[in-house]
Each structure stands twice: as structure tokens, then as C-alpha cells.
Coordinates of C-alpha atoms and ligand atoms in Angstrom, one line a residue:
M1477 CA -50.5 -21.0 -29.3
S1478 CA -49.9 -18.4 -31.9
S1479 CA -46.6 -19.6 -34.3
S1480 CA -46.0 -15.6 -33.7
S1481 CA -46.3 -15.3 -30.3
S1482 CA -44.1 -19.5 -30.5
S1483 CA -41.5 -17.3 -32.7
S1484 CA -41.5 -13.7 -30.6
S1485 CA -40.9 -16.3 -27.3
S1486 CA -38.0 -18.2 -29.2
S1487 CA -36.5 -14.6 -30.5
S1488 CA -36.6 -13.5 -26.5
L1489 CA -34.8 -16.8 -25.5
L1490 CA -32.5 -16.2 -28.0
A1491 CA -31.6 -13.5 -26.9
A1492 CA -31.0 -13.2 -23.2
L1493 CA -28.8 -17.1 -24.2
A1494 CA -27.1 -14.7 -25.7
I1495 CA -26.6 -12.0 -23.7
C1496 CA -25.8 -14.5 -20.7
L1497 CA -23.6 -15.7 -23.5
A1498 CA -22.7 -13.0 -23.9
L1499 CA -22.2 -12.0 -20.4
L1500 CA -20.1 -15.3 -20.1
F1501 CA -17.1 -14.3 -22.3
Q1502 CA -16.5 -11.3 -21.1
G1503 CA -16.1 -12.8 -18.3
S1504 CA -13.5 -14.6 -18.6
R1505 CA -11.8 -12.7 -21.9
A1506 CA -11.7 -9.4 -18.8
Q1507 CA -8.3 -9.1 -18.7
L1508 CA -6.1 -7.6 -16.4
R1509 CA -3.1 -5.4 -17.4
P1510 CA -0.5 -3.4 -16.2
S1511 CA -1.7 -0.3 -17.7
F1512 CA -5.0 -0.2 -16.3
Y1513 CA -3.0 2.9 -14.5
N1514 CA -1.9 4.9 -17.0
T1515 CA -4.0 7.7 -17.7
T1516 CA -6.0 7.3 -13.6
C1517 CA -2.8 7.2 -11.8
P1518 CA -0.2 6.7 -14.0
D1519 CA 2.5 7.3 -10.8
V1520 CA 0.5 4.2 -8.4
S1521 CA 3.1 2.3 -8.3
A1522 CA 6.3 4.4 -7.6
I1523 CA 4.1 5.7 -4.4
V1524 CA 3.4 1.2 -3.5
L1525 CA 7.5 0.8 -4.4
S1526 CA 8.5 4.2 -2.4
V1527 CA 5.6 3.4 1.1
V1528 CA 6.9 -0.2 1.1
Q1529 CA 10.9 1.2 1.2
E1530 CA 10.4 3.2 4.0
A1531 CA 8.4 0.8 5.6
Q1532 CA 11.4 -1.4 5.4
R1533 CA 13.7 1.1 6.4
S1534 CA 12.8 0.3 10.0
D1535 CA 11.6 -3.2 10.1
V1536 CA 13.1 -5.4 7.9
R1537 CA 10.2 -8.4 7.8
I1538 CA 7.9 -6.3 5.5
T1539 CA 9.2 -7.4 2.8
A1540 CA 7.9 -10.9 3.4
S1541 CA 4.9 -9.8 5.4
L1542 CA 3.5 -7.8 2.7
T1543 CA 4.3 -10.3 -0.2
R1544 CA 2.3 -13.5 2.4
L1545 CA -1.1 -10.6 2.6
F1546 CA -0.9 -10.7 -0.8
F1547 CA -0.4 -15.1 -1.0
H1548 CA -4.1 -14.9 0.8
D1549 CA -6.0 -12.8 -0.7
C1550 CA -5.9 -13.9 -3.3
F1551 CA -6.3 -17.9 -2.2
V1552 CA -9.6 -17.0 -0.7
Q1553 CA -12.8 -16.3 -3.0
G1554 CA -9.9 -14.9 -6.0
C1555 CA -7.6 -11.2 -5.1
D1556 CA -10.5 -9.2 -4.7
G1557 CA -8.7 -7.6 -1.4
S1558 CA -11.1 -10.1 1.4
I1559 CA -8.5 -10.0 3.3
L1560 CA -8.1 -7.0 4.2
L1561 CA -12.0 -6.2 6.1
D1562 CA -12.1 -5.7 8.8
D1563 CA -14.7 -7.0 11.6
S1564 CA -17.7 -5.5 11.4
A1565 CA -22.3 -6.3 11.6
T1566 CA -22.0 -7.4 8.2
I1567 CA -17.8 -8.8 7.7
V1568 CA -17.1 -11.8 9.7
S1569 CA -12.7 -11.3 8.5
E1570 CA -10.1 -13.5 7.5
K1571 CA -7.9 -11.9 10.0
G1572 CA -9.7 -13.7 12.9
A1573 CA -8.9 -16.8 11.2
I1574 CA -7.2 -19.7 12.5
P1575 CA -4.3 -19.2 9.7
N1576 CA -3.9 -15.3 10.0
N1577 CA -4.7 -14.9 13.4
N1578 CA -1.8 -14.0 15.1
S1579 CA -0.1 -14.4 12.3
L1580 CA -1.0 -11.9 9.2
R1581 CA 0.5 -8.2 9.4
G1582 CA 1.3 -5.9 7.3
F1583 CA -2.4 -4.1 7.6
N1584 CA -1.0 -0.5 8.6
V1585 CA 1.4 -0.4 5.8
V1586 CA -1.5 -0.9 3.2
D1587 CA -2.9 1.8 4.9
N1588 CA -0.6 4.1 4.6
I1589 CA 0.4 2.6 0.6
K1590 CA -4.1 3.5 0.7
A1591 CA -4.0 6.8 2.2
A1592 CA -0.3 8.2 0.2
I1593 CA -2.8 6.3 -3.2
E1594 CA -6.2 8.1 -2.3
R1595 CA -3.6 12.2 -2.2
A1596 CA -2.6 11.5 -5.8
C1597 CA -5.7 9.8 -7.6
P1598 CA -8.9 9.6 -5.1
G1599 CA -11.4 6.7 -6.5
V1600 CA -9.1 4.8 -8.0
V1601 CA -7.7 2.0 -7.0
S1602 CA -8.2 -0.3 -6.0
C1603 CA -6.8 -1.9 -2.1
A1604 CA -7.0 -6.1 -4.9
D1605 CA -4.1 -3.7 -6.5
I1606 CA -2.4 -2.8 -3.9
L1607 CA -1.7 -6.4 -2.6
A1608 CA 0.1 -7.1 -6.0
L1609 CA 1.7 -3.8 -5.6
A1610 CA 2.8 -4.5 -2.4
A1611 CA 4.2 -7.9 -3.4
E1612 CA 6.1 -7.3 -6.8
S1613 CA 7.8 -3.8 -4.6
S1614 CA 8.6 -6.1 -1.7
V1615 CA 10.2 -9.2 -3.5
R1616 CA 12.1 -6.2 -5.2
S1617 CA 13.3 -4.0 -2.3
S1618 CA 15.1 -7.7 -1.0
G1619 CA 17.8 -8.6 -3.2
G1620 CA 14.4 -10.8 -6.0
P1621 CA 12.8 -9.9 -9.5
S1622 CA 10.3 -6.9 -10.6
W1623 CA 8.4 -7.2 -12.9
S1624 CA 5.1 -5.7 -14.4
V1625 CA 1.8 -6.4 -12.5
L1626 CA -1.6 -7.0 -13.7
L1627 CA -4.2 -4.5 -13.2
G1628 CA -7.8 -3.8 -13.2
R1629 CA -8.6 -5.8 -10.4
R1630 CA -11.6 -4.6 -8.2
D1631 CA -12.5 -5.0 -3.9
G1632 CA -14.7 -7.2 -3.5
T1633 CA -17.3 -6.6 -0.1
T1634 CA -18.3 -9.5 1.4
A1635 CA -15.2 -11.8 3.4
N1636 CA -15.1 -16.2 4.3
R1637 CA -14.2 -16.8 7.5
N1638 CA -14.6 -20.4 6.4
A1639 CA -12.8 -20.4 3.0
A1640 CA -9.5 -19.0 5.0
N1641 CA -10.2 -21.1 8.0
N1642 CA -9.1 -24.1 4.5
L1643 CA -5.7 -21.8 3.5
P1644 CA -3.1 -24.6 2.3
S1645 CA -2.1 -25.0 6.0
P1646 CA 1.9 -26.1 7.3
F1647 CA 0.8 -30.0 8.4
D1648 CA -0.7 -30.3 4.9
P1649 CA 0.4 -33.5 3.0
L1650 CA 2.3 -32.8 -0.6
S1651 CA -0.7 -34.2 -1.6
T1652 CA -2.9 -32.1 0.2
L1653 CA -0.8 -29.5 -1.0
Q1654 CA -1.0 -30.0 -4.5
S1655 CA -5.3 -30.1 -4.6
K1656 CA -5.4 -26.8 -3.1
F1657 CA -3.1 -25.2 -5.4
S1658 CA -5.0 -27.0 -8.1
A1659 CA -8.2 -26.3 -6.9
V1660 CA -6.9 -22.5 -8.2
G1661 CA -5.8 -23.3 -10.9
L1662 CA -2.2 -23.8 -10.1
G1663 CA 0.6 -26.2 -10.6
N1664 CA 3.6 -27.7 -9.1
T1665 CA 5.9 -25.6 -10.7
D1666 CA 3.9 -23.2 -8.9
L1667 CA 4.2 -24.9 -6.1
V1668 CA 7.0 -24.3 -5.9
A1669 CA 7.8 -21.4 -7.3
L1670 CA 5.6 -20.2 -5.0
S1671 CA 6.4 -21.5 -2.2
G1672 CA 10.1 -20.1 -2.3
A1673 CA 8.6 -17.2 -1.2
H1674 CA 10.2 -18.3 2.0
T1675 CA 13.1 -17.0 1.5
F1676 CA 12.0 -14.1 3.6
G1677 CA 10.5 -13.5 7.1
R1678 CA 9.7 -15.5 10.6
A1679 CA 7.9 -18.2 11.1
Q1680 CA 5.6 -19.1 15.0
C1681 CA 6.9 -22.6 16.6
K1682 CA 4.1 -23.6 16.7
S1683 CA 3.5 -23.7 13.3
F1684 CA 7.2 -26.5 12.9
S1685 CA 7.4 -27.6 17.3
N1686 CA 5.2 -30.9 15.6
R1687 CA 8.5 -31.4 14.1
L1688 CA 11.0 -31.8 16.5
Y1689 CA 10.5 -34.1 19.0
N1690 CA 7.5 -36.4 18.6
F1691 CA 6.6 -36.2 15.1
S1692 CA 6.2 -40.3 14.0
G1693 CA 7.1 -42.9 17.0
G1694 CA 8.1 -40.6 19.2
R1695 CA 11.1 -39.6 17.4
P1696 CA 11.4 -36.2 15.5
D1697 CA 10.8 -35.3 11.8
S1698 CA 13.6 -37.4 10.2
T1699 CA 13.2 -35.2 7.2
L1700 CA 14.8 -32.1 9.2
N1701 CA 18.5 -31.8 10.1
P1702 CA 19.9 -32.9 13.1
S1703 CA 22.1 -29.9 13.7
Y1704 CA 19.1 -27.6 12.5
R1705 CA 16.9 -29.4 14.6
S1706 CA 18.8 -28.8 18.5
T1707 CA 19.3 -25.3 17.4
L1708 CA 15.4 -25.5 16.3
Q1709 CA 14.7 -27.1 19.7
Q1710 CA 17.0 -24.2 21.6
N1711 CA 14.8 -21.7 20.1
C1712 CA 11.8 -24.1 20.4
P1713 CA 11.7 -25.8 23.8
Q1714 CA 8.8 -27.9 24.5
G1715 CA 6.3 -26.8 26.6
G1716 CA 7.8 -23.6 25.9
P1717 CA 5.9 -19.9 23.5
G1718 CA 4.3 -21.4 20.0
S1719 CA 4.9 -17.5 19.5
T1720 CA 8.5 -17.4 19.0
L1721 CA 9.9 -15.9 15.9
N1722 CA 12.2 -18.0 13.6
N1723 CA 13.9 -17.4 10.4
L1724 CA 12.5 -19.4 7.5
D1725 CA 15.8 -19.3 5.7
P1726 CA 17.9 -20.2 8.3
T1727 CA 20.5 -18.5 5.7
T1728 CA 20.2 -15.6 4.5
P1729 CA 17.1 -13.9 6.7
N1730 CA 16.0 -10.7 5.4
T1731 CA 17.3 -11.2 1.0
F1732 CA 14.9 -12.8 -1.6
D1733 CA 17.5 -15.8 -3.3
K1734 CA 17.2 -19.6 -4.0
N1735 CA 18.8 -20.4 -0.6
Y1736 CA 15.6 -22.2 0.3
F1737 CA 16.1 -24.1 -2.6
N1738 CA 19.5 -25.2 -1.4
N1739 CA 18.1 -25.1 1.7
L1740 CA 15.6 -27.7 1.3
Q1741 CA 18.7 -29.4 -0.1
G1742 CA 20.2 -30.1 3.4
N1743 CA 17.3 -31.1 4.9
R1744 CA 17.1 -27.7 6.3
G1745 CA 12.8 -26.6 5.1
L1746 CA 11.6 -24.8 8.2
L1747 CA 7.6 -26.4 8.1
Q1748 CA 6.7 -29.6 7.2
S1749 CA 5.4 -27.7 4.1
D1750 CA 7.8 -26.9 2.6
Q1751 CA 9.7 -30.0 3.1
E1752 CA 7.4 -32.1 1.5
L1753 CA 8.7 -30.3 -1.7
L1754 CA 11.8 -32.1 -1.7
S1755 CA 11.4 -35.2 0.9
T1756 CA 8.6 -36.9 -0.4
S1757 CA 9.0 -40.0 -2.2
G1758 CA 8.6 -39.8 -6.0
A1759 CA 7.1 -36.4 -6.2
P1760 CA 7.6 -34.4 -9.3
T1761 CA 8.1 -31.7 -7.2
A1762 CA 11.1 -32.9 -6.3
S1763 CA 12.7 -32.1 -9.2
I1764 CA 12.2 -28.9 -9.9
V1765 CA 13.6 -27.8 -6.3
N1766 CA 16.5 -28.7 -8.0
S1767 CA 16.0 -27.4 -10.3
F1768 CA 15.6 -23.8 -8.7
A1769 CA 18.7 -24.2 -6.3
N1770 CA 20.7 -25.4 -8.9
S1771 CA 19.5 -21.8 -11.0
Q1772 CA 18.6 -18.1 -9.8
G1773 CA 17.6 -16.8 -12.8
T1774 CA 15.6 -20.7 -13.6
F1775 CA 13.6 -19.4 -9.7
F1776 CA 13.4 -15.6 -10.4
Q1777 CA 11.8 -16.1 -13.6
S1778 CA 9.0 -18.9 -12.2
F1779 CA 8.6 -16.5 -9.9
V1780 CA 7.4 -14.1 -11.2
Q1781 CA 5.3 -16.2 -13.6
S1782 CA 3.6 -17.5 -11.0
M1783 CA 2.6 -14.8 -9.1
I1784 CA 0.9 -13.2 -12.2
N1785 CA -0.4 -16.7 -12.5
M1786 CA -2.3 -16.1 -8.8
G1787 CA -2.8 -12.7 -9.7
N1788 CA -5.3 -14.3 -12.0
I1789 CA -7.4 -15.5 -10.0
S1790 CA -11.3 -15.1 -10.1
P1791 CA -10.3 -10.9 -9.9
L1792 CA -13.0 -8.5 -10.2
T1793 CA -13.2 -6.7 -12.9
A1794 CA -15.5 -4.2 -15.1
S1795 CA -18.6 -3.2 -13.5
R1796 CA -18.7 -6.0 -10.5
G1797 CA -17.2 -5.3 -7.2
Q1798 CA -16.3 -1.9 -5.9
I1799 CA -13.1 1.2 -5.0
R1800 CA -13.3 0.9 -1.6
S1801 CA -12.1 3.5 0.0
N1802 CA -11.1 2.9 3.6
C1803 CA -9.3 -0.6 3.0
R1804 CA -10.6 -2.2 5.7
R1805 CA -14.8 -2.2 5.2
V1806 CA -16.9 -1.5 2.5
N1807 CA -17.8 1.5 0.8
G1808 CA -21.1 3.0 3.0
S1809 CA -20.4 0.6 5.6
Ligands
HEM2697 C1 2.5 -24.1 0.0 C2 1.3 -23.9 1.0 C3 1.8 -22.1 2.1 C4 2.1 -22.9 3.2 C5 1.3 -23.6 4.3 C6 2.5 -21.5 4.0 C7 2.9 -22.3 5.5 C8 3.0 -20.0 5.9 C9 3.8 -20.5 7.0 C10 3.0 -22.0 8.4 C11 4.3 -19.0 7.8 C12 4.3 -18.9 9.6 C13 2.7 -18.0 10.0 C14 3.7 -18.0 11.2 O1 4.2 -19.2 11.9 O2 2.4 -17.2 12.0 C15 4.5 -18.9 6.1 C16 4.9 -17.9 6.2 C17 5.3 -17.1 5.3 N1 4.5 -16.8 4.2 FE1 4.1 -18.7 3.8 N2 2.9 -20.5 3.3 C18 2.7 -21.1 1.9 C19 2.8 -20.1 0.8 C20 3.3 -19.3 0.8 C21 3.3 -18.6 -0.5 C22 3.1 -19.4 -1.4 C23 4.2 -17.7 -0.5 C24 3.5 -15.8 -1.3 C25 4.2 -16.7 -2.3 C26 3.6 -16.9 1.3 C27 4.5 -16.4 2.1 C28 5.1 -16.5 2.7 C29 6.1 -15.7 4.0 C30 6.8 -14.4 3.1 C31 6.3 -16.0 5.5 C32 6.6 -15.2 5.9 C33 5.5 -13.4 6.9 C34 6.3 -12.7 7.6 O3 7.4 -13.3 8.2 O4 5.0 -11.8 8.6 N3 3.6 -18.8 2.3 N4 3.9 -19.4 5.6
NAG2698 C1 2.2 2.8 -19.9 O1 2.8 3.8 -19.2 C2 4.3 2.8 -18.7 C3 4.8 3.1 -18.3 O2 5.7 4.8 -18.5 C4 4.4 2.9 -20.5 O3 5.6 1.6 -20.0 C5 3.3 1.8 -20.9 O4 4.4 2.1 -22.6 C6 2.2 2.8 -21.2 N1 1.1 1.7 -22.2 C7 -0.2 2.5 -22.6 C8 -1.0 1.2 -23.1 O5 -0.5 3.6 -22.5
NAG2699 C1 -7.3 -13.6 17.9 O1 -6.5 -14.4 18.8 C2 -7.2 -12.7 19.7 C3 -6.0 -13.2 20.9 O2 -5.0 -12.6 20.3 C4 -7.4 -13.6 20.4 O3 -8.2 -13.3 21.2 C5 -9.4 -13.7 19.6 O4 -10.5 -14.2 19.9 C6 -8.9 -14.5 18.6 N1 -9.3 -14.4 16.8 C7 -10.5 -15.2 17.5 C8 -11.6 -15.3 15.6 O5 -10.5 -17.0 17.0
NAG2700 C1 3.9 -38.8 21.2 O1 3.0 -38.4 20.5 C2 2.0 -40.5 20.5 C3 0.3 -40.3 19.4 O2 0.7 -39.3 18.7 C4 1.9 -39.9 21.8 O3 0.9 -41.4 21.8 C5 2.8 -40.2 23.0 O4 2.6 -40.3 23.9 C6 4.1 -38.7 22.5 N1 5.1 -39.4 23.0 C7 5.7 -38.5 23.6 C8 7.1 -38.7 24.7 O5 5.0 -37.2 24.0

């Protein structure tokens, strides 16, 4: 090999390496920011808020449902709007996954938000960002904190049914919840703060009825308050319909507040995954539960930070992904 050809091949190798490094750097540096739509869709936050509040007037639960959508989107291949895709020739939807089927709701409201935004600024705002904004509007409109939502996510072109089937389960032991959160870069404080979203909304009997009758050794869950348990047994009789709804927060079911954590202190966590945060012996999450139970300000501050952390899970930015024109379908399909 001549010296000139070897130097040219090593310099093209260097160039390729530089491009790879630049792409890597851009990938890790790709920053979401609150001002992303400032010039292209300045009213986007106000539009989302108004559609959410209009929906809330006829459906007090919708704010909880929209907040949950954001969680189920972000935990499955990042916050890419994949949760919104319908089944099609090329998509096996996440909607059909076990944790989601006959459980997730709010898709029509997302469609209404998208339609209102498309009228104001066509082709600009991603469905992934709509979910982030709708969650903030929902929390704020239910008495919780408001915050500046980081924006600039783009929409994915794929869904992942298997990953959706592996979403955190109410029957998971705490250690599994911790590992599912740490797999997406979230820690114990995020786990506890984000579980605080169970301060509003509903759960079906089938999501917790195993705790009521024969949890272990033929006995109900010993970490469930007996009088709360008997109320739940009346609403969820053995062999009865698994789809009956129950308030996740029996104290203030429609308000975003810290009562969820006070409920845990009284053994009134509805889901096994809720009560475990406090009742698992030696768990590092217990002291976080107690600190949020003692201070709504502390809870709200942590919740906002954790929603931002969750919203940062693998966003598609720059030229990756697309801006869907219909949140239910990949463009051109
Ligand atoms: C820690 C792991 C979590 C588990 C195991 C879990 C599990 C569940 C389950 C089983 C339900 C009831 C579903 C049904 O019965 O149909 C539910 C509802 C809900 N979850 Fe979670 N969840 C978790 C974390 C989160 C997070 C991080 C958020 C949001 C930040 C969230 C927000 C909600 C809301 C608002 C509802 C009520 C939805 C409605 O009424 O439509 N959850 N969750
Ligand atoms: C974007 O708009 C918001 C609200 O109008 C304003 O507070 C903010 O300073 C703007 N940011 C930039 C970077 O232009
Ligand atoms: C979702 O639930 C419906 C019943 O409501 C059922 O017909 C359908 O097969 C379920 N989807 C999947 C993918 O299991
Ligand atoms: C409780 O569950 C165990 C297995 O988990 C089962 O062997 C037992 O028969 C059940 N008892 C009742 C009363 O249903």
C-alpha cells in the first residue's frame, strides 16, 4: 500500500469518526426548551389549557386520564407519541397492551387538542408535545402546580406493544418498580413523586382486588387498613365485575394534592404498588413518602421536577421522527 493511499484512508476514517462524534454529541445535547414554539405557535399552551378545561367541565376524571397518558407514552420508547397510534397494517398498537386496553382514556380529547392546534398553526406541534402540555394543564386545572413545559419533541413512527406490556404493574414488588424506573433514568424520588399522581383518577377493581380476599395465606393484605378494606370489598365483591371504578384517593378524589401520601400513612393506598412505597420494610422510598405527606410544597416541587425528568426520556429531536398530522396515524399511512 502506498503511503499516500494509506494517509487518505486514515484521514477519511478520521472524518467518519468526527461525524459520528458530532452526531453523538448532538444526540445527547438535543435540548427541549419551553420557548420551542414561541414564534411558530405562540398560543399553543393556552390552546391546550382551554381544550382540557372544556373537557373537564363534563368529565371531572379527564385530567387524571390525560396525565396518565403522558406516563404511558414516555415509558415506552420515550416521549414520542407512540401511545396514540391506532392499530393499522404496520402498527401493533400500544393501546392494545394489557395495562392499557380498556383502561387508558382521553384519546378523543387529544384529538380535539390536535384539531384546535392545527387550526392555529398547521403542521408545527407534535403529538408528543401535546401529551406533555396536556399533563401540565391537567395537573394545574385540578389544584396542582403549574410549570413551564419543555418542548421540541417529535413524533415516532413505530409503536412497541411488548414494551407497553412491560409497563410498571400494580402487582410488581417495589424492587421491580425501582428497576423499571431506573431503566429510564428515574430514581426513588421520581418514583415516589410521580406515584403521587394517584392523588386523582380511578382504578378498576381488577387492579387491586387480589389484596382484599386472599392476598397471602388466605388472608387479605395486612398493609391495607381494615375499614378501608371493607369499603373496597363492598364495591368489589369476590367474583364481581373487575371493571368497577374506585377513587385512587379516597379523601379528595378529584383534587391534585398531597393527600395520597397521607393516605399511605393510614394504610389507605389503593394499589399494592402505592402502599409498598411506605410499607416495604427498610425501603428508601418510605422517608420520601413521609416528607411529601408533611409538606405539599415539597411534593409539588418534586413532582414538577420529576415530570420534567420523565418528559426528557429519549425525545426525538432535530430531524428525527415527524410531526404527525393525525395523532393516531403515521403520516402517509
Ligand atoms: C409507579 C408505577 C405505577 C403503577 C404500577 C401504576 C398503576 C396504575 C393502575 C393499575 C391504574 C388503574 C388502571 C385501571 O384500573 O384501569 C393507574 C391509574 C392512574 N395512574 Fe398510575 N401507575 C404508576 C405510576 C403512575 C405515574 C408515574 C403516573 C403519572 C405521572 C400515573 C398516573 C395515573 C393516573 C392519573 C391514574 C388514573 C387514570 C384515570 O382515572 O383515568 N401513574 N395507575
Ligand atoms: C417565549 O414566550 C414566553 C411567553 O410569551 C416568554 O415569557 C419568553 O421569554 C419567550 N422566550 C423566548 C426565548 O423568546
Ligand atoms: C382489548 O379488549 C377488547 C374487549 O374490550 C378485546 O376485544 C380485544 O381483543 C382486546 N385487545 C387486545 C389486543 O387484547
Ligand atoms: C388462596 O390462594 C391460594 C393460592 O394462592 C389457594 O391455594 C387457596 O385455595 C386460596 N384460598 C381461598 C380461600 O380462596
